[in-house]
């Protein structure tokens, strides 16, 4: 299956994508993780992305579209993938549509985790405090508030893009973790 997981920072996309990755044997592709690895390795993309990420802005579309286009050609994505954190705006969604069409591939579904925005900051701060790797550079309250604004302005419209295509499945991300996984599986018919 080829899936997208949508939802604001702190909605639980990463956790749920990992569970579905295990369940279906398809790769979770997190642009955030890939960019953080590039920053740590100080690659040219990492150096370009570092400050943008630290303040919670989006890195340029062509950078993430290029990363995803290359990654989904890898052999481990042949049976499918879950895009986590991509697309982040309508231009990226349109670029993804064109890219998949060129590769002769199609999406099966887009799962949107819906969460009350009021709980997100606390959820992310708790996650940061509990993380074995320590807090992320963009997990400060200031960067977080900005990430949520960017989400509202740029990423929220992506849902409508996929709704028009009949691919959108909304799942209540406020349930406990196991219940969310069950709802996602049900929405995908697996
Ligand atoms: P995430 O781990 O998904 O919260 O992403 C962390 C940061 O990486 C974001 O705040 C952006 O700076 C950057 N990023 C991740 N995915 C994208 C994307 N699809 N487009 C632009 N920037 C991205």
CSV table of N, CA and C in Angstrom, one decimal, residues 66-142:
chain,number,residue,atom,x,y,z
A,66,UNK,N,12.6,16.2,-3.9
A,66,UNK,CA,13.8,15.5,-4.5
A,66,UNK,C,14.1,14.3,-3.6
A,67,UNK,N,14.1,14.5,-2.3
A,67,UNK,CA,14.4,13.5,-1.3
A,67,UNK,C,13.4,12.3,-1.5
A,68,UNK,N,12.1,12.7,-1.5
A,68,UNK,CA,11.1,11.6,-1.6
A,68,UNK,C,11.1,10.9,-2.9
A,69,UNK,N,11.3,11.7,-4.0
A,69,UNK,CA,11.4,11.0,-5.3
A,69,UNK,C,12.5,10.0,-5.4
A,70,UNK,N,13.7,10.3,-4.8
A,70,UNK,CA,14.8,9.4,-4.9
A,70,UNK,C,14.5,8.2,-3.9
A,71,UNK,N,13.9,8.5,-2.8
A,71,UNK,CA,13.7,7.4,-1.8
A,71,UNK,C,12.7,6.3,-2.2
A,72,UNK,N,11.6,6.8,-2.9
A,72,UNK,CA,10.6,5.8,-3.2
A,72,UNK,C,11.0,4.9,-4.4
A,73,UNK,N,12.2,5.3,-5.0
A,73,UNK,CA,12.7,4.4,-6.1
A,73,UNK,C,13.5,3.2,-5.5
A,74,UNK,N,13.8,3.3,-4.2
A,74,UNK,CA,14.6,2.3,-3.5
A,74,UNK,C,13.9,1.0,-3.5
A,75,UNK,N,14.6,-0.2,-3.5
A,75,UNK,CA,14.0,-1.5,-3.5
A,75,UNK,C,13.1,-1.7,-2.3
A,76,UNK,N,13.4,-1.2,-1.2
A,76,UNK,CA,12.6,-1.5,0.0
A,76,UNK,C,11.3,-0.7,0.0
A,77,UNK,N,11.0,0.1,-1.0
A,77,UNK,CA,9.7,0.8,-1.1
A,77,UNK,C,8.9,0.1,-2.2
A,78,UNK,N,9.4,-1.0,-2.8
A,78,UNK,CA,8.6,-1.6,-3.9
A,78,UNK,C,7.2,-2.1,-3.5
A,79,UNK,N,7.1,-2.5,-2.2
A,79,UNK,CA,5.8,-3.0,-1.8
A,79,UNK,C,4.9,-2.0,-1.2
A,80,UNK,N,5.5,-0.7,-1.0
A,80,UNK,CA,4.7,0.4,-0.5
A,80,UNK,C,5.4,1.2,0.5
A,81,UNK,N,4.8,2.3,0.9
A,81,UNK,CA,5.4,3.2,1.8
A,81,UNK,C,4.3,4.0,2.5
A,82,UNK,N,4.8,4.6,3.7
A,82,UNK,CA,3.9,5.6,4.4
A,82,UNK,C,4.7,6.9,4.4
A,83,UNK,N,4.1,7.9,3.8
A,83,UNK,CA,4.8,9.2,3.9
A,83,UNK,C,4.3,9.9,5.2
A,84,UNK,N,5.3,10.3,6.0
A,84,UNK,CA,5.0,10.9,7.3
A,84,UNK,C,5.7,12.2,7.4
A,85,UNK,N,4.9,13.3,7.3
A,85,UNK,CA,5.5,14.7,7.3
A,85,UNK,C,5.6,15.2,5.9
A,86,UNK,N,5.2,14.5,4.9
A,86,UNK,CA,5.2,15.0,3.5
A,86,UNK,C,3.9,14.4,2.8
A,87,UNK,N,3.2,15.2,2.0
A,87,UNK,CA,3.5,16.6,1.7
A,87,UNK,C,3.0,17.6,2.8
A,88,UNK,N,3.7,18.7,2.9
A,88,UNK,CA,3.5,19.7,3.9
A,88,UNK,C,2.7,21.0,3.4
A,89,UNK,N,2.5,21.0,2.1
A,89,UNK,CA,1.7,22.1,1.5
A,89,UNK,C,1.1,21.6,0.2
A,90,UNK,N,0.2,22.4,-0.4
A,90,UNK,CA,-0.5,22.0,-1.6
A,90,UNK,C,0.5,21.8,-2.8
A,91,UNK,N,1.5,22.7,-2.8
A,91,UNK,CA,2.5,22.6,-3.9
A,91,UNK,C,3.2,21.2,-3.9
A,92,UNK,N,3.6,20.8,-2.6
A,92,UNK,CA,4.2,19.5,-2.5
A,92,UNK,C,3.3,18.4,-2.9
A,93,UNK,N,2.0,18.5,-2.5
A,93,UNK,CA,1.0,17.5,-2.9
A,93,UNK,C,0.9,17.4,-4.4
A,94,UNK,N,0.9,18.5,-5.0
A,94,UNK,CA,0.7,18.5,-6.5
A,94,UNK,C,2.0,17.9,-7.1
A,95,UNK,N,3.2,18.3,-6.6
A,95,UNK,CA,4.4,17.7,-7.1
A,95,UNK,C,4.4,16.2,-6.9
A,96,UNK,N,3.9,15.7,-5.7
A,96,UNK,CA,3.8,14.3,-5.5
A,96,UNK,C,2.9,13.6,-6.5
A,97,UNK,N,1.7,14.2,-6.7
A,97,UNK,CA,0.8,13.6,-7.7
A,97,UNK,C,1.5,13.4,-9.1
A,98,UNK,N,2.2,14.4,-9.5
A,98,UNK,CA,2.9,14.4,-10.8
A,98,UNK,C,4.0,13.3,-10.8
A,99,UNK,N,4.8,13.3,-9.6
A,99,UNK,CA,5.9,12.4,-9.5
A,99,UNK,C,5.4,10.9,-9.6
A,100,UNK,N,4.3,10.6,-8.8
A,100,UNK,CA,3.8,9.3,-8.8
A,100,UNK,C,3.3,8.9,-10.1
A,101,UNK,N,2.6,9.8,-10.8
A,101,UNK,CA,2.0,9.5,-12.1
A,101,UNK,C,3.2,9.2,-13.1
A,102,UNK,N,4.3,9.9,-13.0
A,102,UNK,CA,5.5,9.7,-13.9
A,102,UNK,C,6.0,8.3,-13.6
A,103,UNK,N,6.0,7.9,-12.3
A,103,UNK,CA,6.6,6.6,-11.9
A,103,UNK,C,5.6,5.4,-12.1
A,104,UNK,N,4.3,5.8,-12.5
A,104,UNK,CA,3.3,4.8,-12.7
A,104,UNK,C,2.8,4.2,-11.4
A,105,UNK,N,2.8,5.0,-10.4
A,105,UNK,CA,2.3,4.6,-9.0
A,105,UNK,C,1.1,5.4,-8.6
A,106,UNK,N,0.3,4.9,-7.7
A,106,UNK,CA,-0.8,5.7,-7.2
A,106,UNK,C,-0.9,5.5,-5.7
A,107,UNK,N,-1.5,6.5,-5.0
A,107,UNK,CA,-1.8,6.4,-3.6
A,107,UNK,C,-3.0,5.5,-3.3
A,108,UNK,N,-3.0,4.8,-2.2
A,108,UNK,CA,-4.2,4.0,-1.8
A,108,UNK,C,-5.1,4.8,-0.8
A,109,UNK,N,-4.5,5.6,0.1
A,109,UNK,CA,-5.3,6.4,1.0
A,109,UNK,C,-4.4,7.4,1.7
A,110,UNK,N,-5.1,8.4,2.3
A,110,UNK,CA,-4.5,9.5,3.1
A,110,UNK,C,-5.2,9.5,4.4
A,111,UNK,N,-4.4,9.1,5.5
A,111,UNK,CA,-5.0,9.1,6.8
A,111,UNK,C,-4.7,10.4,7.5
A,112,UNK,N,-5.8,11.1,8.0
A,112,UNK,CA,-5.6,12.3,8.7
A,112,UNK,C,-5.9,12.0,10.2
A,113,UNK,N,-4.9,12.3,11.1
A,113,UNK,CA,-5.1,12.2,12.5
A,113,UNK,C,-5.6,13.5,13.0
A,114,UNK,N,-6.9,13.6,13.5
A,114,UNK,CA,-7.4,14.8,14.0
A,114,UNK,C,-7.2,14.9,15.5
A,115,UNK,N,-6.7,16.1,16.0
A,115,UNK,CA,-6.4,16.3,17.4
A,115,UNK,C,-6.8,17.7,17.8
A,116,UNK,N,-7.3,17.8,19.0
A,116,UNK,CA,-7.6,19.1,19.5
A,116,UNK,C,-6.3,20.0,19.6
A,117,UNK,N,-6.2,21.1,18.9
A,117,UNK,CA,-5.0,21.9,18.9
A,117,UNK,C,-4.5,22.3,20.3
A,118,UNK,N,-5.5,22.4,21.2
A,118,UNK,CA,-5.1,22.8,22.6
A,118,UNK,C,-4.2,21.9,23.3
A,119,UNK,N,-4.2,20.6,22.9
A,119,UNK,CA,-3.4,19.6,23.7
A,119,UNK,C,-2.0,19.4,23.0
A,120,UNK,N,-1.8,20.0,21.8
A,120,UNK,CA,-0.6,19.6,21.1
A,120,UNK,C,0.7,20.0,21.7
A,121,UNK,N,0.7,21.3,22.2
A,121,UNK,CA,2.0,21.8,22.7
A,121,UNK,C,2.4,21.0,23.9
A,122,UNK,N,1.4,20.7,24.8
A,122,UNK,CA,1.8,19.9,26.0
A,122,UNK,C,2.3,18.5,25.6
A,123,UNK,N,1.6,17.9,24.6
A,123,UNK,CA,2.0,16.5,24.1
A,123,UNK,C,3.4,16.5,23.6
A,124,UNK,N,3.8,17.6,22.8
A,124,UNK,CA,5.1,17.6,22.3
A,124,UNK,C,6.2,17.9,23.4
A,125,UNK,N,5.8,18.7,24.3
A,125,UNK,CA,6.8,19.0,25.4
A,125,UNK,C,7.0,17.8,26.2
A,126,UNK,N,5.9,17.0,26.4
A,126,UNK,CA,6.1,15.7,27.2
A,126,UNK,C,6.9,14.8,26.4
A,127,UNK,N,6.7,14.6,25.1
A,127,UNK,CA,7.5,13.7,24.2
A,127,UNK,C,8.9,14.1,24.3
A,128,UNK,N,9.2,15.4,24.2
A,128,UNK,CA,10.6,15.9,24.2
A,128,UNK,C,11.3,15.6,25.6
A,129,UNK,N,10.5,15.7,26.7
A,129,UNK,CA,11.1,15.5,28.0
A,129,UNK,C,11.4,14.0,28.1
A,130,UNK,N,10.6,13.1,27.5
A,130,UNK,CA,10.8,11.7,27.7
A,130,UNK,C,11.7,11.0,26.6
A,131,UNK,N,12.1,11.8,25.6
A,131,UNK,CA,12.8,11.2,24.5
A,131,UNK,C,14.2,10.8,25.0
A,132,UNK,N,14.7,9.6,24.6
A,132,UNK,CA,16.0,9.1,25.0
A,132,UNK,C,17.1,10.0,24.3
A,133,UNK,N,16.8,10.5,23.1
A,133,UNK,CA,17.8,11.3,22.4
A,133,UNK,C,17.9,12.8,22.9
A,134,UNK,N,17.0,13.1,23.9
A,134,UNK,CA,16.9,14.5,24.4
A,134,UNK,C,16.0,15.3,23.5
A,135,UNK,N,15.7,16.5,23.9
A,135,UNK,CA,14.7,17.3,23.1
A,135,UNK,C,15.3,17.7,21.7
A,136,UNK,N,14.4,17.8,20.7
A,136,UNK,CA,14.8,18.3,19.4
A,136,UNK,C,15.0,19.8,19.5
A,137,UNK,N,15.9,20.3,18.5
A,137,UNK,CA,16.1,21.8,18.5
A,137,UNK,C,14.9,22.6,18.3
A,138,UNK,N,13.9,22.0,17.6
A,138,UNK,CA,12.7,22.8,17.3
A,138,UNK,C,11.5,22.4,18.3
A,139,UNK,N,11.9,21.9,19.5
A,139,UNK,CA,10.9,21.6,20.5
A,139,UNK,C,10.8,22.6,21.6
A,140,UNK,N,11.3,23.8,21.3
A,140,UNK,CA,11.1,24.9,22.2
A,140,UNK,C,9.7,25.5,22.1
A,141,UNK,N,9.2,26.1,23.1
A,141,UNK,CA,7.8,26.6,23.0
A,141,UNK,C,7.6,27.6,21.8
A,142,UNK,N,8.7,28.4,21.6
A,142,UNK,CA,8.6,29.4,20.5
A,142,UNK,C,8.5,28.7,19.1
